[in-house]
Coordinates of C-alpha atoms and ligand atoms in Angstrom, one line a residue:
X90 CA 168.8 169.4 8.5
X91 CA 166.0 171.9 10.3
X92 CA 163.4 170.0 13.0
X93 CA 160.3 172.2 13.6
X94 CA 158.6 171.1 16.8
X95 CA 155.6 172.6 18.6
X96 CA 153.6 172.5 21.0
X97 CA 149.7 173.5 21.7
X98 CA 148.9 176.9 22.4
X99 CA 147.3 176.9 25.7
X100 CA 144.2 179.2 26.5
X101 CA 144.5 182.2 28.4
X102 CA 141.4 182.0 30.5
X103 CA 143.6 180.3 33.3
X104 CA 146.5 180.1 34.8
X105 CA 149.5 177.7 33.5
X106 CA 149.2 174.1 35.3
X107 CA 151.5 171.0 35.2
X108 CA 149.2 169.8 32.5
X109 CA 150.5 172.0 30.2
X110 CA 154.2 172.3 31.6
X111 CA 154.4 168.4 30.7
X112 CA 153.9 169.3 27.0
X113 CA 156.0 171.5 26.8
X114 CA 158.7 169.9 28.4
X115 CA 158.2 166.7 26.0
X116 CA 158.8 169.1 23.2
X117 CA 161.4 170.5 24.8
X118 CA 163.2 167.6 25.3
X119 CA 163.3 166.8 21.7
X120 CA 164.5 169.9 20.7
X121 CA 167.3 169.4 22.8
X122 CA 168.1 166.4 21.5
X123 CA 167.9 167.6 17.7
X124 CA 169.8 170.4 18.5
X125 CA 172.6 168.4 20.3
X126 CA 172.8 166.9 16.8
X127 CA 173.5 169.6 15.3
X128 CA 170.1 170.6 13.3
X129 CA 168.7 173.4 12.9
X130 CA 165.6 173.8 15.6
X131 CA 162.6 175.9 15.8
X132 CA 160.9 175.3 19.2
X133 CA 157.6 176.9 18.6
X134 CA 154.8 177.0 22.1
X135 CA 152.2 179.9 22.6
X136 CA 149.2 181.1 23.6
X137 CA 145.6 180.5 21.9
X138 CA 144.1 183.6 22.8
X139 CA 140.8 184.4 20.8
X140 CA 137.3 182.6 21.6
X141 CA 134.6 182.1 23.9
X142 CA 136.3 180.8 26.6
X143 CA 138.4 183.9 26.9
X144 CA 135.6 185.9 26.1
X145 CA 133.5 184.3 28.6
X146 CA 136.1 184.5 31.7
X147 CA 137.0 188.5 31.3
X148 CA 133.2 188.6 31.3
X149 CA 133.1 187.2 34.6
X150 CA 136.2 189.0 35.4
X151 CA 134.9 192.2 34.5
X152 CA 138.3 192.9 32.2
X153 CA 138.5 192.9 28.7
X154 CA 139.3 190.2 26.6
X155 CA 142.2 191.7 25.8
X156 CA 142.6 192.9 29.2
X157 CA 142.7 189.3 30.6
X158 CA 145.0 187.9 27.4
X159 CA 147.4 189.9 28.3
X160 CA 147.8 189.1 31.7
X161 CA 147.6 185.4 31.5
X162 CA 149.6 185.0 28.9
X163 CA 152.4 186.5 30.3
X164 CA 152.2 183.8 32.8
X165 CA 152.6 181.5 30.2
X166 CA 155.2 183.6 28.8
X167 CA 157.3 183.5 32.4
X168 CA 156.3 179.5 32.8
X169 CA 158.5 178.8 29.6
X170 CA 162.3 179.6 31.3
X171 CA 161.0 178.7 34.7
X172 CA 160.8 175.1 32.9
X173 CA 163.7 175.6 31.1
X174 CA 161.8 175.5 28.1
X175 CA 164.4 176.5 25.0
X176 CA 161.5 177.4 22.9
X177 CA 162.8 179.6 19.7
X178 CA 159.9 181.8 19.8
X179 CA 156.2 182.4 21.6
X180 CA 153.5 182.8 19.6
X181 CA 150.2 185.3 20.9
X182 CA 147.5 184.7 18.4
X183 CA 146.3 188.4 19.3
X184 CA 149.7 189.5 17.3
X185 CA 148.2 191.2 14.1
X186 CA 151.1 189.9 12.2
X187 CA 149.1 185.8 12.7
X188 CA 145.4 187.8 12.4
X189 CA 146.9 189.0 9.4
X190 CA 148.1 185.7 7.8
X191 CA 145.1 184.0 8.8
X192 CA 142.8 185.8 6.8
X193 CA 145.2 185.6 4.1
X194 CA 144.9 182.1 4.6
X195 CA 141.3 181.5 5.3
X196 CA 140.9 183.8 2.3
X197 CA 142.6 180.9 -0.1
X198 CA 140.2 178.6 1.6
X199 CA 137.3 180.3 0.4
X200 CA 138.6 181.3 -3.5
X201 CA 139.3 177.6 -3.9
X202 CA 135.4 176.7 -3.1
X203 CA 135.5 175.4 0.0
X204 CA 133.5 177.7 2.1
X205 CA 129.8 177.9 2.2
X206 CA 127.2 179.8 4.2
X207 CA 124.6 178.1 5.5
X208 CA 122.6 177.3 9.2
X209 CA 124.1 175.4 12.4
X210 CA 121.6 174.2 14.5
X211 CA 123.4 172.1 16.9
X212 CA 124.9 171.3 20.5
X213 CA 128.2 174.0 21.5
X214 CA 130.5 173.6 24.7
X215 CA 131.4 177.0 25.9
X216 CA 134.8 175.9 27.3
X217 CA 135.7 173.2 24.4
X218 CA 135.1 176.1 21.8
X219 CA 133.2 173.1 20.1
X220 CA 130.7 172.0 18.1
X221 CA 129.8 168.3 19.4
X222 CA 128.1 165.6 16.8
X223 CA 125.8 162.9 18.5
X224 CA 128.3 160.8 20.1
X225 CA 130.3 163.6 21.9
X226 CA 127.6 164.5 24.3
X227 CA 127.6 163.1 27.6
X228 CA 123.9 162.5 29.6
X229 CA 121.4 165.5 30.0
X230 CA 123.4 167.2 26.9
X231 CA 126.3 167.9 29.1
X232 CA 130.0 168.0 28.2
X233 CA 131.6 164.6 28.7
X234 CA 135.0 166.7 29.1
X235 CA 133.8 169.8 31.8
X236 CA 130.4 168.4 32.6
X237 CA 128.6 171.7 31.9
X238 CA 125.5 171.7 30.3
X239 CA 125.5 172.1 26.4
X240 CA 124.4 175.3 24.8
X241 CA 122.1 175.2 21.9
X242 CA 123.5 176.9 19.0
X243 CA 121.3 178.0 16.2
X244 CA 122.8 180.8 14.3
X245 CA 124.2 181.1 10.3
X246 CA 127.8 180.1 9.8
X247 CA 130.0 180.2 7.7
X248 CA 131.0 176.1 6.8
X249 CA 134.2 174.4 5.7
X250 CA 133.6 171.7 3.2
X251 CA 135.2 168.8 5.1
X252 CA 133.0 166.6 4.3
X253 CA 134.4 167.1 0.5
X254 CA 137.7 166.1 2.3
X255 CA 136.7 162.6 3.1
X256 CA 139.2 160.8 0.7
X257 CA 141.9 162.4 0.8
X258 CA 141.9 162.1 4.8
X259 CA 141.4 158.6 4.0
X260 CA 144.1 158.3 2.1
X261 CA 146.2 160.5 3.9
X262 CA 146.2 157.6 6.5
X263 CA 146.7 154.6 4.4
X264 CA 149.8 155.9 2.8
X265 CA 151.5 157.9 5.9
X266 CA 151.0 155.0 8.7
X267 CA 153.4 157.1 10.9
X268 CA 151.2 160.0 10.6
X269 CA 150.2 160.5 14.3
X270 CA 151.6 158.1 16.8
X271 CA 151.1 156.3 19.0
X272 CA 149.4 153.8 17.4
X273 CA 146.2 153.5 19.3
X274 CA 146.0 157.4 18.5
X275 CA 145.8 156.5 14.7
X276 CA 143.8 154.3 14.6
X277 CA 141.5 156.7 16.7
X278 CA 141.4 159.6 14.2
X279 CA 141.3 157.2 10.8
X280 CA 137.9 155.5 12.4
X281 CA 136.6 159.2 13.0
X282 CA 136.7 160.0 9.2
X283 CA 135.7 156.5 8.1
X284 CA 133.3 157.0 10.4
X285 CA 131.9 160.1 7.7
X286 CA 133.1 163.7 8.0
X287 CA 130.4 166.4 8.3
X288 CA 130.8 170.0 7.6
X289 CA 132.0 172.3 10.1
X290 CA 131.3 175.8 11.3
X291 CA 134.1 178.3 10.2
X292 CA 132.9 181.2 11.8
X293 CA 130.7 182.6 14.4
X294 CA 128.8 185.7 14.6
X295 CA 127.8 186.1 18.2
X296 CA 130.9 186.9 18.7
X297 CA 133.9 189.5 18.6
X298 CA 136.6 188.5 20.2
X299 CA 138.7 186.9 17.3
X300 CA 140.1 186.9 13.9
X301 CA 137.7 189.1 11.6
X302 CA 136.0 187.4 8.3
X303 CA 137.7 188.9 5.6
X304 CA 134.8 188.5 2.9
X305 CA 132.4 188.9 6.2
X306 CA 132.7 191.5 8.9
X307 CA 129.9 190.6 10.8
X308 CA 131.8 187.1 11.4
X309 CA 135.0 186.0 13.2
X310 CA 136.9 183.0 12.2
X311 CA 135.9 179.7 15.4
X312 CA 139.0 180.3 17.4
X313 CA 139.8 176.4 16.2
X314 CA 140.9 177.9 12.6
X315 CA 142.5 180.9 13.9
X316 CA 144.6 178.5 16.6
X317 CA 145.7 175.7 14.2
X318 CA 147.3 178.1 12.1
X319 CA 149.7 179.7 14.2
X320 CA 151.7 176.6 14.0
X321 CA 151.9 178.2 10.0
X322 CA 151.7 181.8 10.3
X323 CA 154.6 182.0 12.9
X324 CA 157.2 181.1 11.0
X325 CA 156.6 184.2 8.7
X326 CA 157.5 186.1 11.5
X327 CA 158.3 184.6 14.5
X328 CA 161.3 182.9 12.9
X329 CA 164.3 185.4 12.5
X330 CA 164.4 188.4 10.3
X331 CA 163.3 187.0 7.2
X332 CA 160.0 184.4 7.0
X333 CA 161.5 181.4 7.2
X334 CA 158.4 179.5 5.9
X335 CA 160.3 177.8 2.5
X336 CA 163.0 176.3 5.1
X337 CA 160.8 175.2 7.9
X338 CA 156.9 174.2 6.9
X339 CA 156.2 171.4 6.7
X340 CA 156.5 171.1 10.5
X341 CA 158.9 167.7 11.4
X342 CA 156.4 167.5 14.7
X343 CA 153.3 168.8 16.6
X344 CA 152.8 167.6 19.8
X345 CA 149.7 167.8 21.8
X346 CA 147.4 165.9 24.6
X347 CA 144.6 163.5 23.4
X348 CA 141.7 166.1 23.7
X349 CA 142.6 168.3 21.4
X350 CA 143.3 165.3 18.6
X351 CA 140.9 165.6 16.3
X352 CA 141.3 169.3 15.6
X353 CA 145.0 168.5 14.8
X354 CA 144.4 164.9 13.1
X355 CA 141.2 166.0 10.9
X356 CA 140.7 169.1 10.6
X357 CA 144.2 170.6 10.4
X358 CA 145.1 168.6 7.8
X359 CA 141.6 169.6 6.2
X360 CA 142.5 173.0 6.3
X361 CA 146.0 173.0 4.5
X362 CA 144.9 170.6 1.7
X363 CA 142.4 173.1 1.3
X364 CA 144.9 175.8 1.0
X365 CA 147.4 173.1 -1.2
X366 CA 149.7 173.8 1.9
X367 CA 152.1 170.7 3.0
X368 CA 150.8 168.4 5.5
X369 CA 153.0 168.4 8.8
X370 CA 155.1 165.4 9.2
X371 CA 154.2 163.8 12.0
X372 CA 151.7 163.8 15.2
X373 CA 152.6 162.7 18.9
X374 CA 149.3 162.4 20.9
X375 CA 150.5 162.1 24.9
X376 CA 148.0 161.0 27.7
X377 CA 146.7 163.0 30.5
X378 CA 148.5 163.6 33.7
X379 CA 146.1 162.0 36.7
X380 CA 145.8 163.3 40.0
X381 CA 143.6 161.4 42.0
X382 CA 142.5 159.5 39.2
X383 CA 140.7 162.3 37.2
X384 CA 142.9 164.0 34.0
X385 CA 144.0 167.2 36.0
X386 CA 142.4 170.6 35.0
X387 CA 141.9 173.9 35.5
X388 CA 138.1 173.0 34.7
X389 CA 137.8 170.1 37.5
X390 CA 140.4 172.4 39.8
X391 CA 142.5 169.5 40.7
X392 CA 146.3 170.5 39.7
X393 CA 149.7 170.4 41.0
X394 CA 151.6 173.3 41.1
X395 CA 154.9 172.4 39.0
X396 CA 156.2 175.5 40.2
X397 CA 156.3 174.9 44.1
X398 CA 157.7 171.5 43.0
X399 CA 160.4 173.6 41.2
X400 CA 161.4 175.7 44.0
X401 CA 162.0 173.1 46.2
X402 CA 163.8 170.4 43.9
X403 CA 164.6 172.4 41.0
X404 CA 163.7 172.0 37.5
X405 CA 165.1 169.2 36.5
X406 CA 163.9 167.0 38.7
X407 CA 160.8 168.2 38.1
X408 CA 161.3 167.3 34.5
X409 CA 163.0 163.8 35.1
X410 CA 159.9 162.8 37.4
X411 CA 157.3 163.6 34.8
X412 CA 159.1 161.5 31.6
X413 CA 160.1 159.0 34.4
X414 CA 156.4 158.2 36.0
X415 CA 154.3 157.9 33.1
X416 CA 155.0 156.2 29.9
X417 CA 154.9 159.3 27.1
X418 CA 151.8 158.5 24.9
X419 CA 149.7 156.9 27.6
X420 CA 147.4 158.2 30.6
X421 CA 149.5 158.0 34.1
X422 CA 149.2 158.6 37.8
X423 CA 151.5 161.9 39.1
X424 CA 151.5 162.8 43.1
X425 CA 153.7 164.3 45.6
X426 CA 154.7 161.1 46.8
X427 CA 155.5 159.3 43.6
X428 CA 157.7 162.3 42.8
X429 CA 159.9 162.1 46.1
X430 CA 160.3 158.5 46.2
X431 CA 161.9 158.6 42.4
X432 CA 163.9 161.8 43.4
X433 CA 165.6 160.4 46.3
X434 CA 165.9 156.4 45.1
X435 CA 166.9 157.3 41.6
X436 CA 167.6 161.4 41.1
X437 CA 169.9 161.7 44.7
X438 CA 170.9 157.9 45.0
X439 CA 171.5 156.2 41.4
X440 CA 172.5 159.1 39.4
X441 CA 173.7 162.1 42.3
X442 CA 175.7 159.5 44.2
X443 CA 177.4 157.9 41.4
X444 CA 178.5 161.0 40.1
X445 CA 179.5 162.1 44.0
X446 CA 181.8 159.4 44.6
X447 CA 183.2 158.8 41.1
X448 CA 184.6 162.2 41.2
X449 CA 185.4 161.7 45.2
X450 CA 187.4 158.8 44.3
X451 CA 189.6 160.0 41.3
X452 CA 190.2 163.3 43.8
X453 CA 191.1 160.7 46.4
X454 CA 193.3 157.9 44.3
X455 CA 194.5 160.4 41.6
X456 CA 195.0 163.6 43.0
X457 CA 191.7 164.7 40.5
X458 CA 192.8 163.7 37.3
X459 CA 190.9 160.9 35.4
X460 CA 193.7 159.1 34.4
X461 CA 194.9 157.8 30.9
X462 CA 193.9 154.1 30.8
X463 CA 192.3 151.7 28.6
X464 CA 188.7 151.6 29.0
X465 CA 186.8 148.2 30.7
X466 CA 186.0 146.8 27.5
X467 CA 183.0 144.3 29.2
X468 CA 181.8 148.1 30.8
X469 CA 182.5 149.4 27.1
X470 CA 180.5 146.9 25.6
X471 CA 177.8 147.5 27.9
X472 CA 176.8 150.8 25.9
X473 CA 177.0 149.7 22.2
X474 CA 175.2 151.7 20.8
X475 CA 173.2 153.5 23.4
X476 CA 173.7 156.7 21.9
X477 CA 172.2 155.6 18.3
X478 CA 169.3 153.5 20.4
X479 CA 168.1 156.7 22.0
X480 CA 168.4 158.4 19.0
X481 CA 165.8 156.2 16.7
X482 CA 163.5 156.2 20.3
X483 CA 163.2 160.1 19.9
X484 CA 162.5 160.0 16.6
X485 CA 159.7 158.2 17.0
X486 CA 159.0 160.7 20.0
X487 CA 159.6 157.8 22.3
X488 CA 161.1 159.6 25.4
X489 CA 160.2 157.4 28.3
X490 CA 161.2 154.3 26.8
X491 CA 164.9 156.2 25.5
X492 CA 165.1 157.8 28.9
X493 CA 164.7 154.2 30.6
X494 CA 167.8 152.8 28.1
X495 CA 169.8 155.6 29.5
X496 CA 168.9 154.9 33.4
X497 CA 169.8 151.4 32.6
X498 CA 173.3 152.4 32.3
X499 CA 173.5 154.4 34.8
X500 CA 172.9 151.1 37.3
X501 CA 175.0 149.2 35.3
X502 CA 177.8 151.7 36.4
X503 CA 176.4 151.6 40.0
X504 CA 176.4 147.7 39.7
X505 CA 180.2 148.5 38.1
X506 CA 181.0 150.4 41.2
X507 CA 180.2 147.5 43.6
X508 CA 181.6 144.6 41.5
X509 CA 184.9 146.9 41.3
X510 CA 185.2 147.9 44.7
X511 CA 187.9 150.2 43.6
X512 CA 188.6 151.5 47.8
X513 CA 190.1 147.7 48.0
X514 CA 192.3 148.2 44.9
X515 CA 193.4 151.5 46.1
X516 CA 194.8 149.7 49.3
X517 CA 196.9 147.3 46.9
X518 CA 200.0 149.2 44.6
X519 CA 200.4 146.1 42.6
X520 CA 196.6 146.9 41.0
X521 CA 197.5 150.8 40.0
X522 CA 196.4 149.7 36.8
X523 CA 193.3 148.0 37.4
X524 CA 192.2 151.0 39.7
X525 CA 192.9 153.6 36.8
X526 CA 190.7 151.9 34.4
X527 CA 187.9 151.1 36.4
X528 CA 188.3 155.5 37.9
X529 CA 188.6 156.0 33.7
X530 CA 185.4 153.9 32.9
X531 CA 183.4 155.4 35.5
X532 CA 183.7 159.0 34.8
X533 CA 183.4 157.9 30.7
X534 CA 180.5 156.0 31.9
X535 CA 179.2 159.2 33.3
X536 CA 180.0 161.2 30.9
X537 CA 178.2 158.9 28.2
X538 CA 174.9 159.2 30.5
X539 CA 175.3 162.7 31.1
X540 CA 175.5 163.6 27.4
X541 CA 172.5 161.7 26.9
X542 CA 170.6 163.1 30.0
X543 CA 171.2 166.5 28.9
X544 CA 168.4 167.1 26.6
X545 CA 165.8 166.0 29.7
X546 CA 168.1 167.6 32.8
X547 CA 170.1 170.6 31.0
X548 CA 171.3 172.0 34.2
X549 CA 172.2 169.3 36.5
X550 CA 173.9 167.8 33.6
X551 CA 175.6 171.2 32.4
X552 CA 176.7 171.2 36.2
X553 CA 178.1 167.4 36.3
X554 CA 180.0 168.3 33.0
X555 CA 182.1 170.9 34.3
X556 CA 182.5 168.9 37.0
X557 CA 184.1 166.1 35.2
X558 CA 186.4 168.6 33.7
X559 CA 184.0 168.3 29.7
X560 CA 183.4 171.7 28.5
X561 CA 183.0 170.9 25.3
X562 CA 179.2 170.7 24.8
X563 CA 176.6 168.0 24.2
X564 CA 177.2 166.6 20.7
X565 CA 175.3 163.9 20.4
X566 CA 178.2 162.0 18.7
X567 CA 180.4 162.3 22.1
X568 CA 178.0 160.1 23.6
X569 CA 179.5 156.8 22.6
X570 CA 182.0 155.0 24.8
X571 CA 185.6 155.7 24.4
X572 CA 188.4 157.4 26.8
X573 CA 187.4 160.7 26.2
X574 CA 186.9 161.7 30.0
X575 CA 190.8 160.8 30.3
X576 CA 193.4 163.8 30.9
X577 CA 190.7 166.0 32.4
X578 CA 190.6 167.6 35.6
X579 CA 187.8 167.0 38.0
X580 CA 186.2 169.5 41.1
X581 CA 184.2 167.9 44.0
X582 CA 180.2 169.1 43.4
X583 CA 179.2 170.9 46.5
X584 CA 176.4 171.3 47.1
X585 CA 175.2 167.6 45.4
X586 CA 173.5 166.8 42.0
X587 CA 170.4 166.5 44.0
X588 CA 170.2 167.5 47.8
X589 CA 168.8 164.8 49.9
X590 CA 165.5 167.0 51.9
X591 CA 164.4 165.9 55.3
Ligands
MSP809 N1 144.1 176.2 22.9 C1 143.8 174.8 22.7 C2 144.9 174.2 21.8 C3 145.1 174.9 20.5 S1 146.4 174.2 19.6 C4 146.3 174.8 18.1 C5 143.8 174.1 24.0 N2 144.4 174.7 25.1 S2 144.6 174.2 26.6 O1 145.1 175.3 27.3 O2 143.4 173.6 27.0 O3 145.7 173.1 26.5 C6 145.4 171.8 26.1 C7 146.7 171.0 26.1 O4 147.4 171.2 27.4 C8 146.5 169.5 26.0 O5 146.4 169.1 24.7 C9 147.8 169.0 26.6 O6 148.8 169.2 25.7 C10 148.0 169.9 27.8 N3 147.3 169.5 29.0 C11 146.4 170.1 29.7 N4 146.1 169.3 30.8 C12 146.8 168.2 30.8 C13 146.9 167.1 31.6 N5 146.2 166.9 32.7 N6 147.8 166.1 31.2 C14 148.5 166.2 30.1 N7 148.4 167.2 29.3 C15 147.6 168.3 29.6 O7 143.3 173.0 24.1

């Protein structure tokens, strides 16, 4: 089984903000999960690097395109292990090897009819890289998105038939109802092209920063065509040695914000039925991240800085926090606050201290080795399941709702902890038994949660693993409930899972 998952490439023209750490750390978490069940992966994230908006900041940089491409997106380059992003490859759409497969790609486009030259006269946001029909522009003809005022484009194009593409798109979305989730986010693009699909501008010639025209050299492709299709052209080269298109395409997922839907729920789609290219499998549309109640952006200048966030909690936690606070799929609320109040009630208290004093009491009562008991079978019966449950919830791309099933368990074995009082059965020899299985049930319990954690929190969880004397990897199929933590030897974790900070 392979599972192909990207996510957007982000534009150079700025530096790399939480906004677009939290997609890639969404995609990142289902790639660790596919991977922990044994499939195949490619984890594919990037940078978009052609366009206006690039075009337009070295301008005001006084730098090359070029110039400024390759300096920002080295930063996005360096964000992905800072994350702990375990993308398979990184994808610069300035590599000739995509500029190269683009025009072969555009260049199928246009010998199966679909391309036409003709005259745009029309409203064009600099820093959306788009076109915008009637009811995209905002008062004053401004950019609802970056409030700038619209520029009035009136130049000769190349156009993409989609109008001609109507149908299918239409039918594309009555017989694949799974298309792009969630479901408020299909219904979304299908009302767009029931709403009628007009042509669209394939190329521009004011420009030179991009993919050349192969049939025009005065043109470059709109940075949207050359963008989409890195997402195709990568695997011919980003893959291994060999292009590993045949095994991969069509993609199993793309995932992406809500601004950038219709370019990946229209037009993409568009584009490779045009080719007769495979349609990807499936589209997760995520909300914005707010601070102070506006969508955070390099544009509006309000964004948090994951990476002082990382250097003072670590990664993880970071990671946790963002899957934890808002719901994946919807718009949600993030702030400095928020994020310490979950890591010390839930990060340092629910999960760091059970872990702390489940391996301080089997060091204490057992000299450090979990014994061999049966497990509680009310505990046991308690996580049915679970592993399978998270498993159908990140298929659907579900990862707040899996995540909360996991930290449901991890109470119940806080709740375990209290009902059990095992310090009073260690006091009493006649309950040796009932003291080792409730020390048994709580380090399986913690393994259980700690398989299942490990895809969100790799290196706490790589950290409690060893600790509970479980070298033996992630497999998703040692996450169900059994006596596997018995026999093994545990260490004390100093410092904690998560440090308490003053
Ligand atoms: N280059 C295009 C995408 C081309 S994909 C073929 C682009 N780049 S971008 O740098 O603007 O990144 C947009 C994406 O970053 C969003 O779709 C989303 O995935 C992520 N986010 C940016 N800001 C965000 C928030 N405030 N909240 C959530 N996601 C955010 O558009």
């Amino acid at each position: 089984m392979a599972f192909y998952v990207t996510t957007p490439i982000y534009y150079v023209n700025a530096a790399p903000h939480l906004g677009h750490a939290y997609s890639t750390i969404g995609a990142d978490i289902l790639a660790r999960h596919h991977r922990q069940r044994g499939e195949d992966v490619f984890f594919l994230t990037g940078t978009d690097e052609h366009g206006e908006p690039v075009a337009l900041a070295a301008e005001r940089e006084g730098v090359t395109p070029k110039e400024l491409a390759d300096r920002n997106a080295r930063r996005f380059e360096d964000l992905m292990p800072r994350i702990n992003a375990s993308n398979d490859f990184f994808i610069r759409t300035s590599d000739p090897r995509h500029k190269q497969r683009v025009q072969e790609f555009m260049q199928r486009i246009y010998d199966n009819g679909h391309v036409y030259k003709g005259m745009y006269e029309g409203w064009y946001c600099p820093r959306c890289a788009d076109f915008k029909s009637d009811n995209e522009i905002a008062e004053g003809n401004t950019c609802p998105i970056h409030r700038i005022p619209l520029d009035r484009e009136d130049e000769e194009n190349w156009f993409f038939r989609l109008s001609s593409f109507q149908e299918p798109l239409e039918r594309l979305y009555t017989e694949r109802d799974d298309f792009v989730r969630p479901r408020q986010r299909f219904n979304e693009a299908r009302s767009f092209i029931t709403g009628g699909l007009n042509d669209i501008s394939l190329s521009r010639s004011k420009l030179t920063w991009g993919v050349e025209v192969p049939w025009d050299a005065e043109h470059v492709f709109y940075v949207w065509f050359d963008a989409l299709l890195n997402y195709y052209t990568a695997l011919s080269f980003g893959a291994g040695e060999s292009d590993r298109t045949p095994e991969l395409w069509p993609a199993d997922l793309h995932v992406m914000g809500k601004d950038i839907l219709k370019f990946h729920a229209v037009i993409w789609p568009a584009m490779l039925l045009a080719a007769e290219v495979e349609l990807p499998r499936h589209l997760f549309i995520h909300g914005y991240l707010l601070l102070d109640g506006e969508k955070m952006s390099k544009s509006l200048g309000n964004v948090l800085d994951p990476f002082e966030v990382m250097d003072k909690y670590g990664t993880d936690a970071l990671r946790y926090y963002c899957f934890r606070e808002v719901s994946f799929g919807q718009d949600g609320a993030v702030s400095t606050a928020g994020f310490e109040s979950r890591y010390e009630s839930e990060l340092a208290n629910d999960y760091g201290n059970l872990a702390s004093r489940t391996l301080a009491m089997i060091a204490r009562y057992r000299d450090g080795q979990v014994p061999h008991a049966e497990a509680d079978p009310a505990l046991a019966a308690d996580f049915d399941g679970l592993a399978e449950e998270v498993s159908e919830l990140l298929d659907r791309a579900e990862i707040t709702q899996a995540l909360e099933r996991i930290w449901q368990r991890v109470r119940r074995l806080n709740r375990y902890v209290e009902e059990q009082a095992p310090w009073k059965l260690a006091k009493d020899p006649g309950q040796a038994a009932g003291l080792d299985t409730v020390l048994l049930s709580l380090a399986e319990g913690l393994r259980v949660v700690t398989v299942l954690l490990h895809a969100y929190m790799p290196e706490t969880t790589q950290r409690l693993m060893s600790a509970l004397g479980q070298d033996d990897g992630f497999a998703i199929g040692t996450g169900a409930f059994a006596a596997t933590a018995a026999g093994a030897t545990v260490t004390p974790l100093d410092p904690a899972l998560f440090p308490k900070h003053a």
